[in-house]
Coordinates of N, CA, C and O and ligand atoms in Angstrom, one line a residue:
M201 N 213.6 121.3 152.4 CA 213.6 121.2 153.9 C 213.4 122.5 154.9 O 213.8 123.4 154.3
L202 N 212.5 122.2 155.4 CA 212.2 123.6 156.4 C 213.0 123.5 157.5 O 212.9 122.4 158.5
D203 N 213.9 124.4 158.0 CA 214.4 124.7 159.3 C 213.6 125.1 160.5 O 212.9 126.3 160.3
I204 N 213.2 124.4 161.4 CA 212.4 125.1 162.4 C 213.2 125.1 163.9 O 214.0 124.3 164.2
V205 N 212.7 126.1 164.6 CA 213.2 126.2 165.8 C 212.0 126.1 167.0 O 210.9 126.7 166.5
V206 N 212.0 125.1 168.0 CA 210.9 124.9 168.8 C 211.1 125.5 170.1 O 212.3 125.3 170.6
L207 N 210.2 126.0 170.5 CA 210.2 126.9 171.8 C 209.4 126.0 172.8 O 208.1 125.7 172.5
I208 N 209.8 125.7 174.0 CA 209.2 124.9 175.1 C 209.4 125.7 176.2 O 210.3 126.3 176.8
S209 N 208.4 125.2 177.4 CA 208.6 125.4 178.9 C 208.3 124.2 179.6 O 208.8 124.4 180.7
G210 N 208.0 123.2 179.2 CA 207.7 121.9 179.9 C 208.1 120.7 179.4 O 209.3 120.4 179.1
S211 N 207.0 119.5 179.5 CA 207.4 118.3 179.3 C 208.2 117.9 177.8 O 208.8 116.9 177.9
G212 N 207.7 118.7 177.0 CA 208.2 118.7 175.4 C 207.8 117.4 174.9 O 208.4 117.1 173.9
S213 N 206.5 117.0 175.2 CA 206.2 115.8 174.3 C 205.9 116.0 172.7 O 206.1 115.3 172.0
N214 N 205.5 117.3 172.5 CA 205.2 117.9 171.1 C 206.5 117.9 170.4 O 206.8 117.6 169.4
L215 N 207.4 118.5 171.1 CA 208.9 118.3 170.6 C 209.3 117.1 170.4 O 210.0 117.0 169.3
K216 N 209.3 116.2 171.2 CA 209.6 114.7 171.0 C 209.2 114.1 169.8 O 209.7 113.6 169.2
S217 N 207.8 114.5 169.5 CA 207.1 113.7 168.4 C 207.7 114.7 167.3 O 207.9 114.0 166.2
L218 N 207.9 116.0 167.2 CA 208.5 116.6 166.0 C 209.9 115.9 165.8 O 210.2 115.8 164.5
L219 N 210.7 115.9 166.8 CA 212.0 115.2 166.3 C 212.0 113.9 165.9 O 212.8 113.5 164.8
E220 N 211.0 112.9 166.3 CA 210.8 111.8 165.8 C 210.2 111.7 164.4 O 210.6 111.0 163.7
Q221 N 209.3 112.7 164.0 CA 208.7 112.9 162.8 C 209.8 113.2 161.6 O 209.9 112.8 160.5
A222 N 210.5 114.3 162.2 CA 211.8 114.8 161.4 C 212.8 113.6 161.1 O 213.2 113.2 160.0
A223 N 213.1 112.7 162.2 CA 214.0 111.6 161.8 C 213.4 110.6 160.9 O 214.1 109.8 160.3
A224 N 212.0 110.5 160.8 CA 211.4 109.5 160.1 C 211.2 110.0 158.7 O 210.3 109.4 157.9
G225 N 211.8 111.4 158.2 CA 211.6 111.6 156.9 C 210.7 112.7 156.9 O 210.4 113.1 155.4
A226 N 210.1 113.4 157.7 CA 209.2 114.6 157.5 C 210.2 115.7 156.9 O 211.3 115.6 157.1
P227 N 209.3 116.6 156.0 CA 210.1 117.4 155.3 C 210.6 118.8 156.1 O 210.7 120.1 155.7
F228 N 210.9 118.5 157.3 CA 211.4 119.5 158.3 C 212.5 119.0 159.1 O 212.5 117.9 159.4
R229 N 213.4 120.0 159.7 CA 214.4 119.5 160.5 C 214.4 120.4 161.8 O 214.3 121.7 161.4
V230 N 214.6 120.2 162.9 CA 214.6 121.0 164.2 C 216.2 121.2 164.3 O 216.9 120.5 164.6
V231 N 216.2 122.6 164.1 CA 217.6 123.0 164.2 C 218.0 123.5 165.5 O 219.4 123.8 165.7
A232 N 217.1 123.9 166.4 CA 217.4 124.3 167.8 C 216.2 124.3 168.6 O 215.0 124.4 167.9
V233 N 216.3 124.2 169.8 CA 215.2 124.1 170.8 C 215.7 125.3 171.8 O 216.7 125.4 172.3
G234 N 214.5 126.2 172.1 CA 214.9 127.2 173.0 C 213.9 127.2 174.0 O 212.7 126.8 173.9
A235 N 214.0 127.5 175.2 CA 213.3 127.5 176.3 C 213.2 128.8 177.4 O 214.2 129.4 177.2
D236 N 212.4 128.9 178.1 CA 212.5 130.2 178.9 C 212.6 129.8 180.4 O 212.6 130.6 181.3
C237 N 212.8 128.5 180.7 CA 213.1 127.8 182.0 C 213.9 126.6 182.0 O 214.0 126.2 180.8
D238 N 214.2 125.9 183.1 CA 214.9 124.7 182.7 C 214.0 123.5 182.4 O 213.6 122.7 183.3
A239 N 213.3 123.5 181.4 CA 212.4 122.8 180.9 C 212.8 121.4 180.9 O 213.7 120.9 180.1
P240 N 212.1 120.4 181.4 CA 212.4 118.9 181.4 C 212.4 118.5 179.9 O 213.1 117.6 179.7
G241 N 211.7 118.9 178.9 CA 211.7 118.8 177.3 C 213.2 118.9 177.0 O 213.5 118.5 175.7
L242 N 213.9 119.9 177.5 CA 215.3 120.0 176.7 C 216.1 118.7 176.6 O 216.9 118.7 175.8
A243 N 215.6 117.8 177.4 CA 216.6 116.4 177.4 C 216.2 115.5 176.1 O 217.2 115.0 175.7
Y244 N 215.0 116.0 175.3 CA 214.8 115.4 174.0 C 215.7 116.0 173.0 O 216.1 115.4 172.1
A245 N 215.8 117.3 173.3 CA 216.8 118.1 172.3 C 218.3 117.5 172.5 O 218.9 117.1 171.6
E246 N 218.7 117.2 173.5 CA 219.9 116.6 174.0 C 220.0 115.1 173.3 O 220.9 114.8 172.8
A247 N 218.9 114.5 173.6 CA 218.9 113.2 173.0 C 219.1 112.9 171.5 O 219.6 112.0 171.1
H248 N 218.6 114.1 170.7 CA 218.7 113.9 169.6 C 219.9 114.9 168.8 O 220.1 115.2 167.6
S249 N 220.7 115.4 169.9 CA 222.0 116.2 169.5 C 221.5 117.3 168.9 O 222.1 117.7 167.7
V250 N 220.6 117.8 169.3 CA 220.1 119.2 168.6 C 220.4 120.5 169.6 O 220.3 120.4 170.8
P251 N 221.0 121.5 169.2 CA 221.7 122.6 170.0 C 220.3 123.1 170.7 O 219.1 123.0 170.2
N252 N 220.5 123.5 171.9 CA 219.4 124.1 172.8 C 220.0 125.1 173.7 O 221.0 125.2 174.1
F253 N 218.9 126.2 174.0 CA 219.2 127.1 174.9 C 218.1 127.7 175.8 O 217.1 127.4 175.4
I254 N 218.6 128.4 176.7 CA 217.5 128.7 177.8 C 217.9 130.2 177.7 O 219.0 130.7 178.2
V255 N 216.7 131.1 177.9 CA 216.8 132.4 177.9 C 215.7 132.9 179.1 O 214.5 132.7 178.8
K256 N 216.3 133.0 180.2 CA 215.1 133.4 181.4 C 214.8 134.7 181.6 O 215.6 135.7 181.7
P257 N 213.3 134.9 181.5 CA 213.0 136.4 181.6 C 213.5 136.9 182.9 O 213.7 138.2 183.0
S258 N 213.6 136.4 184.0 CA 214.0 136.9 185.3 C 215.6 137.4 185.1 O 215.9 138.2 186.0
D259 N 216.2 137.0 184.1 CA 217.6 137.7 184.1 C 217.7 139.1 183.2 O 218.6 139.6 182.9
Y260 N 216.4 139.4 182.8 CA 216.3 140.7 182.1 C 215.4 141.7 182.8 O 214.6 141.4 183.5
T261 N 215.9 143.0 182.4 CA 215.0 143.9 183.2 C 213.6 144.1 182.8 O 212.6 144.6 183.4
D262 N 213.2 143.8 181.5 CA 211.8 143.8 181.0 C 211.6 143.0 179.8 O 212.6 142.1 179.4
R263 N 210.4 142.8 179.4 CA 210.1 141.8 178.4 C 210.6 141.8 177.1 O 211.1 141.1 176.4
A264 N 210.8 143.2 176.8 CA 211.4 143.6 175.3 C 212.9 143.0 175.5 O 213.2 142.6 174.4
A265 N 213.5 143.2 176.7 CA 215.0 142.8 176.7 C 215.0 141.3 176.5 O 216.0 140.9 175.7
W266 N 214.2 140.8 177.1 CA 214.3 139.3 177.2 C 213.8 138.8 175.7 O 214.5 138.0 175.2
G267 N 213.0 139.2 175.3 CA 212.6 139.0 173.9 C 213.5 139.2 172.7 O 213.7 138.6 171.9
A268 N 214.5 140.2 173.0 CA 215.5 140.6 171.9 C 216.4 139.6 172.2 O 216.9 139.2 171.0
E269 N 216.7 139.1 173.2 CA 217.8 138.3 173.4 C 217.4 136.8 172.9 O 217.9 136.0 172.2
F270 N 216.1 136.6 173.3 CA 215.5 135.2 172.9 C 215.6 135.3 171.3 O 215.9 134.1 170.5
A271 N 215.1 136.3 170.6 CA 215.3 136.3 169.3 C 216.6 136.2 168.6 O 216.7 135.7 167.6
E272 N 217.4 136.8 169.4 CA 219.0 136.7 168.8 C 219.4 135.6 168.8 O 219.9 134.9 167.7
K273 N 219.0 134.7 169.6 CA 219.5 133.2 169.8 C 218.8 132.5 168.8 O 219.6 131.4 168.3
I274 N 217.7 132.5 168.6 CA 217.0 131.8 167.3 C 217.4 132.2 166.0 O 217.6 131.4 165.3
K275 N 217.7 133.5 165.8 CA 218.4 134.1 164.4 C 219.8 133.4 164.2 O 220.4 133.2 163.1
E276 N 220.6 133.0 165.2 CA 221.9 132.2 165.1 C 221.6 131.0 164.4 O 222.7 130.6 163.9
F277 N 220.6 130.5 164.4 CA 220.3 129.0 163.6 C 219.7 129.4 162.3 O 219.2 128.5 161.5
G278 N 219.9 130.8 161.8 CA 219.3 130.9 160.4 C 217.9 130.9 160.3 O 217.3 130.9 158.9
V279 N 217.1 131.3 161.5 CA 215.5 131.3 161.1 C 215.1 132.7 161.4 O 215.7 133.3 162.3
D280 N 214.3 133.3 160.6 CA 213.9 134.8 160.8 C 212.7 135.0 160.1 O 212.0 133.9 159.7
A281 N 212.4 136.2 159.9 CA 210.8 136.5 159.1 C 210.9 136.0 157.7 O 209.7 135.8 157.3
A282 N 211.9 135.7 157.1 CA 212.2 135.4 155.8 C 212.3 134.0 155.4 O 212.1 133.4 154.1
K283 N 212.9 133.2 156.5 CA 213.1 131.8 156.2 C 213.1 131.0 157.4 O 213.4 131.5 158.4
G284 N 212.8 129.8 157.2 CA 212.6 128.8 158.4 C 211.3 128.9 159.0 O 210.2 129.8 158.7
L285 N 211.1 128.4 160.2 CA 209.7 128.6 161.1 C 210.2 128.5 162.7 O 210.9 127.6 162.9
V286 N 209.5 129.5 163.3 CA 209.5 129.5 164.9 C 208.3 128.7 165.1 O 207.1 129.1 165.0
V287 N 208.4 127.6 166.1 CA 207.2 126.8 166.6 C 207.2 127.0 168.0 O 207.9 126.4 168.6
S288 N 206.2 127.7 168.7 CA 206.0 127.6 170.0 C 205.0 126.5 170.4 O 203.8 126.2 170.0
A289 N 205.6 125.3 171.1 CA 204.9 124.1 171.3 C 205.0 123.9 172.7 O 205.8 123.0 173.2
G290 N 204.4 124.7 173.6 CA 204.0 124.6 175.0 C 204.9 125.6 175.5 O 205.6 125.5 176.8
L291 N 205.5 126.9 174.7 CA 206.1 127.8 175.7 C 205.0 128.6 176.4 O 203.9 129.1 175.8
M292 N 205.0 128.6 177.7 CA 204.1 129.1 178.5 C 204.2 130.5 178.9 O 204.2 130.9 180.0
R293 N 204.3 131.2 177.7 CA 204.8 132.7 177.9 C 204.3 133.5 176.8 O 204.4 133.2 175.6
I294 N 203.8 134.8 177.1 CA 203.2 135.6 176.1 C 204.5 136.3 175.3 O 205.2 136.9 176.2
L295 N 204.8 136.2 174.2 CA 205.9 136.9 173.4 C 205.7 138.2 173.1 O 204.5 138.6 172.9
P296 N 206.7 138.9 173.6 CA 206.6 140.6 173.4 C 206.6 141.0 172.0 O 207.1 140.2 171.1
P297 N 205.9 142.0 171.6 CA 205.9 142.6 170.2 C 207.2 142.7 169.6 O 207.2 142.3 168.3
N298 N 208.3 143.1 170.1 CA 209.5 143.4 169.3 C 210.0 141.7 168.9 O 210.5 141.6 167.9
F299 N 209.7 140.6 169.6 CA 210.0 139.2 169.4 C 209.1 138.9 168.1 O 209.5 138.2 167.2
I300 N 207.9 139.2 168.3 CA 207.0 138.8 167.1 C 207.3 139.5 165.8 O 207.2 138.8 164.8
A301 N 207.7 140.8 166.1 CA 207.9 141.4 164.5 C 209.3 140.8 163.9 O 209.4 140.9 162.9
E302 N 210.0 140.2 164.7 CA 211.2 139.3 164.2 C 210.9 138.4 163.4 O 211.8 138.0 162.3
F303 N 210.0 137.7 163.7 CA 209.6 136.4 162.8 C 208.5 136.4 162.3 O 208.1 135.4 161.3
S304 N 207.4 137.2 162.6 CA 206.1 136.9 161.8 C 206.1 137.3 160.5 O 206.9 138.2 160.0
P305 N 205.5 136.3 159.6 CA 204.6 135.5 159.8 C 205.0 133.9 160.1 O 204.2 133.1 160.3
R306 N 206.3 133.9 160.2 CA 207.0 132.6 160.4 C 207.0 132.1 161.8 O 208.2 132.0 162.4
L307 N 205.8 132.3 162.5 CA 205.7 132.1 164.0 C 204.5 131.5 164.4 O 203.5 132.3 164.2
I308 N 204.6 130.3 164.7 CA 203.0 129.6 165.0 C 203.1 128.8 166.3 O 204.3 128.9 167.1
N309 N 202.0 128.8 166.9 CA 201.8 128.3 168.2 C 200.6 127.1 168.1 O 200.0 126.8 167.4
T310 N 200.9 126.0 169.2 CA 199.9 125.2 169.1 C 199.0 125.3 170.6 O 199.7 125.5 171.6
H311 N 197.7 125.2 170.5 CA 197.1 125.5 171.6 C 195.9 124.3 171.9 O 195.1 124.1 170.8
P312 N 195.7 124.1 173.1 CA 194.8 122.8 173.4 C 193.4 123.0 173.5 O 192.6 122.8 174.6
A313 N 192.6 123.7 172.6 CA 191.4 124.0 172.2 C 190.9 124.5 171.0 O 192.0 124.8 170.4
L314 N 189.9 124.4 170.7 CA 189.3 124.9 169.5 C 189.1 126.6 169.8 O 188.0 127.1 169.8
L315 N 190.2 127.1 169.5 CA 190.1 128.5 169.4 C 189.1 129.2 168.5 O 189.0 128.4 167.3
P316 N 188.2 130.3 168.7 CA 188.5 131.3 169.9 C 188.0 130.7 171.2 O 188.0 131.5 172.1
L317 N 187.3 129.5 171.3 CA 187.1 129.0 172.7 C 188.2 128.7 173.5 O 189.3 128.2 173.1
F318 N 188.2 129.2 174.7 CA 189.0 128.7 175.6 C 190.8 129.0 175.5 O 191.4 128.2 175.3
P319 N 190.9 130.3 175.2 CA 192.3 130.7 174.9 C 192.9 130.8 176.3 O 192.1 130.4 177.6
G320 N 194.3 131.0 176.6 CA 195.0 131.2 177.9 C 195.5 129.9 178.2 O 195.5 128.7 177.6
A321 N 196.0 130.1 179.6 CA 196.9 128.9 180.1 C 196.3 127.7 180.7 O 196.9 126.8 180.9
H322 N 194.9 127.8 180.8 CA 194.1 126.8 181.4 C 193.1 126.3 180.5 O 191.8 126.0 180.9
A323 N 193.3 125.9 179.2 CA 192.4 125.7 178.4 C 191.7 124.5 178.5 O 190.5 124.2 178.4
V324 N 192.3 123.3 178.8 CA 191.7 122.2 179.2 C 190.8 122.0 180.2 O 189.6 121.7 180.2
R325 N 191.3 122.7 181.5 CA 190.4 122.8 182.7 C 189.1 123.7 182.3 O 188.1 123.2 182.7
D326 N 189.3 124.7 181.5 CA 188.4 125.8 181.2 C 187.3 125.0 180.5 O 186.0 125.3 180.7
A327 N 187.6 124.0 179.5 CA 186.7 123.4 178.5 C 185.9 122.5 179.5 O 184.7 122.4 179.2
L328 N 186.7 121.8 180.2 CA 185.9 120.8 181.3 C 184.8 121.5 182.0 O 183.7 121.1 182.4
A329 N 185.3 122.8 182.7 CA 184.6 123.5 183.7 C 183.3 124.0 182.8 O 182.0 124.1 183.6
A330 N 183.3 124.3 181.7 CA 182.3 124.8 180.8 C 181.3 123.7 180.4 O 180.2 124.1 180.0
G331 N 181.7 122.6 180.8 CA 180.7 121.4 180.3 C 180.8 121.2 178.8 O 180.0 120.5 178.3
A332 N 182.1 121.5 178.1 CA 182.0 121.3 176.6 C 181.9 119.8 176.4 O 182.5 119.0 177.0
T333 N 181.1 119.2 175.5 CA 181.3 117.8 174.9 C 182.2 117.7 174.0 O 182.7 116.5 173.5
E334 N 182.9 118.7 173.4 CA 184.0 118.5 172.4 C 185.0 119.8 172.4 O 184.4 120.9 173.0
T335 N 186.1 119.5 172.4 CA 187.2 120.6 172.4 C 188.1 120.2 171.4 O 187.8 119.6 170.4
G336 N 189.4 120.4 171.6 CA 190.3 120.1 170.5 C 191.7 120.7 170.5 O 192.1 121.3 171.6
V337 N 192.4 121.2 169.4 CA 193.5 121.6 169.3 C 193.5 122.7 168.2 O 193.0 122.3 167.0
T338 N 194.3 123.8 168.2 CA 194.5 124.6 167.2 C 195.8 125.1 167.1 O 196.6 125.3 167.8
V339 N 196.0 125.1 165.7 CA 197.5 125.6 165.3 C 197.4 126.9 164.5 O 196.4 127.1 163.9
H340 N 198.0 128.1 165.2 CA 197.7 129.4 164.8 C 198.8 130.1 164.8 O 199.9 130.0 165.5
H341 N 198.9 131.5 163.7 CA 199.9 132.2 163.9 C 199.9 133.0 165.1 O 198.8 133.3 165.8
I342 N 201.2 133.4 165.8 CA 201.1 134.4 166.8 C 201.0 135.8 166.5 O 201.8 136.2 165.8
D343 N 199.9 136.5 167.3 CA 200.0 137.9 167.2 C 200.2 138.5 168.6 O 200.6 137.6 169.5
E344 N 200.0 139.7 168.9 CA 200.2 140.4 170.2 C 199.3 139.8 171.3 O 199.5 140.1 172.3
G345 N 198.1 139.4 170.7 CA 197.1 138.8 171.9 C 197.4 137.6 172.5 O 198.4 136.6 172.2
V346 N 196.6 137.0 173.3 CA 196.7 135.7 174.0 C 195.8 134.8 173.1 O 194.7 134.7 173.6
D347 N 196.5 134.0 172.5 CA 195.9 133.2 171.5 C 195.0 133.6 170.5 O 193.8 132.9 170.3
T348 N 195.1 134.7 169.9 CA 194.3 135.4 169.1 C 194.7 135.4 167.6 O 193.8 135.8 167.0
G349 N 195.8 135.0 167.2 CA 196.4 134.9 166.1 C 195.5 134.1 165.1 O 194.9 133.3 165.5
P350 N 195.6 134.4 163.8 CA 194.8 133.7 162.8 C 195.0 132.2 162.8 O 196.1 131.8 162.9
V351 N 193.9 131.4 162.7 CA 193.9 130.2 162.8 C 194.3 129.6 161.6 O 194.0 129.8 160.5
I352 N 195.4 128.5 161.5 CA 195.9 127.9 160.4 C 195.1 126.5 160.3 O 194.7 126.3 159.4
A353 N 194.8 125.6 161.3 CA 194.2 124.4 161.1 C 193.6 124.0 162.6 O 194.4 124.3 163.7
Q354 N 192.7 123.1 162.8 CA 192.2 122.6 164.0 C 191.9 121.2 163.9 O 191.3 120.8 162.6
T355 N 191.9 120.5 165.0 CA 191.3 119.2 165.1 C 190.3 119.0 166.3 O 190.8 119.4 167.4
A356 N 189.1 118.5 166.1 CA 188.3 118.2 167.3 C 188.6 117.2 168.1 O 189.0 116.0 167.4
V357 N 188.4 117.1 169.2 CA 188.6 116.0 170.3 C 187.4 115.9 171.2 O 187.0 116.8 171.8
P358 N 186.8 114.5 171.2 CA 185.5 114.6 172.2 C 186.1 114.7 173.7 O 187.1 114.1 174.1
V359 N 185.0 115.3 174.5 CA 185.3 115.2 175.9 C 184.3 113.9 176.4 O 183.3 113.9 175.8
L360 N 185.1 113.0 177.0 CA 184.3 111.7 177.4 C 183.8 111.9 178.9 O 184.6 112.4 179.7
D361 N 182.8 111.0 179.1 CA 182.5 110.9 180.5 C 183.5 110.4 181.3 O 184.2 109.6 181.2
G362 N 183.5 110.9 182.6 CA 184.7 110.8 183.6 C 186.2 111.3 183.1 O 187.0 111.2 184.0
D363 N 186.2 112.0 182.3 CA 187.4 112.7 181.8 C 187.7 113.8 183.0 O 186.9 114.3 183.6
D364 N 189.0 113.8 183.3 CA 189.4 114.8 184.2 C 190.6 115.5 183.2 O 190.8 115.3 182.1
E365 N 191.3 116.6 183.9 CA 192.2 117.4 183.1 C 193.4 116.7 182.3 O 193.5 116.8 181.3
A366 N 193.7 115.7 183.3 CA 194.8 114.8 182.6 C 194.5 113.8 181.7 O 195.2 113.8 180.4
T367 N 193.3 113.1 181.8 CA 192.8 112.4 180.6 C 192.5 113.1 179.5 O 192.9 112.7 178.4
L368 N 191.9 114.2 179.6 CA 191.4 115.0 178.3 C 192.7 115.8 177.6 O 192.8 115.6 176.4
H369 N 193.5 116.0 178.4 CA 194.7 116.8 177.8 C 195.5 115.9 176.9 O 196.1 116.1 176.0
E370 N 195.7 114.6 177.5 CA 196.3 113.5 176.7 C 195.8 113.2 175.6 O 196.5 113.0 174.7
R371 N 194.3 113.0 175.5 CA 193.8 112.8 174.3 C 194.0 113.7 173.4 O 194.3 113.6 172.1
I372 N 194.1 115.1 173.7 CA 194.2 116.2 172.8 C 195.5 116.3 172.4 O 195.9 116.5 171.3
K373 N 196.5 115.8 173.2 CA 197.6 115.8 172.8 C 198.2 114.9 171.7 O 198.9 114.9 170.9
V374 N 197.4 113.8 171.6 CA 197.7 112.8 170.4 C 197.2 113.4 169.2 O 198.0 113.4 168.2
A375 N 196.1 114.2 169.1 CA 195.7 114.8 168.1 C 196.6 116.4 167.7 O 196.9 116.4 166.6
E376 N 197.1 116.8 168.8 CA 198.1 117.8 168.7 C 199.3 117.6 168.1 O 199.6 118.3 166.9
R377 N 200.0 116.3 168.3 CA 201.2 115.9 167.5 C 201.0 115.8 166.2 O 201.8 116.0 165.3
Q378 N 199.8 115.3 165.8 CA 199.7 115.0 164.5 C 199.4 116.1 163.6 O 199.7 116.4 162.5
L379 N 198.5 117.0 164.3 CA 198.2 118.4 163.6 C 199.4 119.1 163.3 O 199.7 119.7 162.2
L380 N 200.2 119.1 164.3 CA 201.3 120.3 164.3 C 202.4 119.6 163.2 O 202.8 120.4 162.4
G381 N 202.6 118.3 163.3 CA 203.4 117.9 162.2 C 203.0 118.0 160.8 O 203.6 118.2 160.2
R382 N 201.7 117.7 160.6 CA 200.9 118.0 159.5 C 201.1 119.6 158.9 O 201.5 119.6 157.7
V383 N 200.9 120.5 159.7 CA 200.9 121.9 159.1 C 202.3 122.2 158.9 O 202.5 123.0 157.9
I384 N 203.2 121.8 159.8 CA 204.5 122.3 159.4 C 205.2 121.6 158.1 O 206.0 122.3 157.3
S385 N 204.7 120.5 158.0 CA 205.0 119.6 156.6 C 204.4 120.6 155.3 O 204.9 120.6 154.4
Q386 N 203.3 121.0 155.8 CA 202.5 121.4 154.5 C 203.3 123.0 154.0 O 203.5 123.1 153.1
F387 N 203.6 123.6 155.1 CA 204.5 124.8 155.0 C 206.0 124.3 154.2 O 206.3 125.2 153.1
A388 N 206.4 123.4 154.6 CA 207.7 123.0 154.2 C 207.5 122.6 152.8 O 208.4 122.8 151.8
R389 N 206.4 121.9 152.3 CA 206.3 121.4 150.9 C 205.7 122.6 150.1 O 205.4 122.6 148.8
G390 N 205.3 123.8 150.6 CA 204.8 124.9 150.0 C 203.2 124.7 149.5 O 202.6 125.4 148.8
E391 N 202.7 123.6 150.2 CA 201.1 123.5 150.1 C 200.3 124.6 150.9 O 199.3 124.6 150.8
R392 N 201.3 125.1 151.9 CA 200.4 126.2 152.6 C 201.5 127.4 152.3 O 202.7 127.2 152.7
N393 N 200.9 128.6 152.4 CA 201.8 129.8 152.3 C 201.7 130.6 153.5 O 200.7 130.7 154.2
F394 N 202.8 131.2 154.0 CA 202.9 132.0 155.3 C 202.1 133.4 155.0 O 201.7 133.8 154.0
Ligands
GRF957 C1 200.5 121.3 174.8 O1 199.2 121.0 174.9 C2 200.4 122.8 174.3 O2 199.5 123.0 173.5 C3 200.1 123.6 175.7 O3 200.7 123.0 176.7 C4 201.1 121.6 176.2 C5 202.5 121.3 176.2 O4 202.8 120.2 176.3 N1 200.3 124.9 175.6 P1 204.3 119.5 175.9 O5 205.3 120.5 176.7 O6 204.5 119.5 174.5 O7 204.3 118.1 176.5

């Protein structure tokens, strides 16, 4: 059983799916949820009685101080660079180097594009603007760049005529939930090494 801490900023649909997959017998359990703001998705943690915490960057003098506190909260749940896994699933913030050093390589992110294409906060919009006929989702290790860490797995998703950012992102999220759960399960079973 792999203990995971999930990090979010927003609606938390990936978190919701991971909680449901864990409840349905997946080989991982969500031991805590962390957020950098009052993320609506924290309600899913509450609904599943999973401990959750918010560490807001605005309460700290700099990114390193915020990252140190965010890391301390996570480590309280027994996850660090040697055990467990930290999953950034919609955390809309670049993690500082001191945070990454605490957890790497047990630190992954999901991104709604086929990296290295369309990194950054507007991946779905950027794929549409570029006229892409295919985009997708990438699960990757986190390094100090913006969505530049080593790719773990990807799923392609077609762009359909008439798609807007919302419809395309929703189609990507269906694939994203499956891919993220599958990758975490593979780590949990030892089918994939960190
Ligand atoms: C996901 O598509 C994630 O890849 C991106 O933001 C979205 C978060 O969605 N960074 P949710 O909060 O899990 O619903």
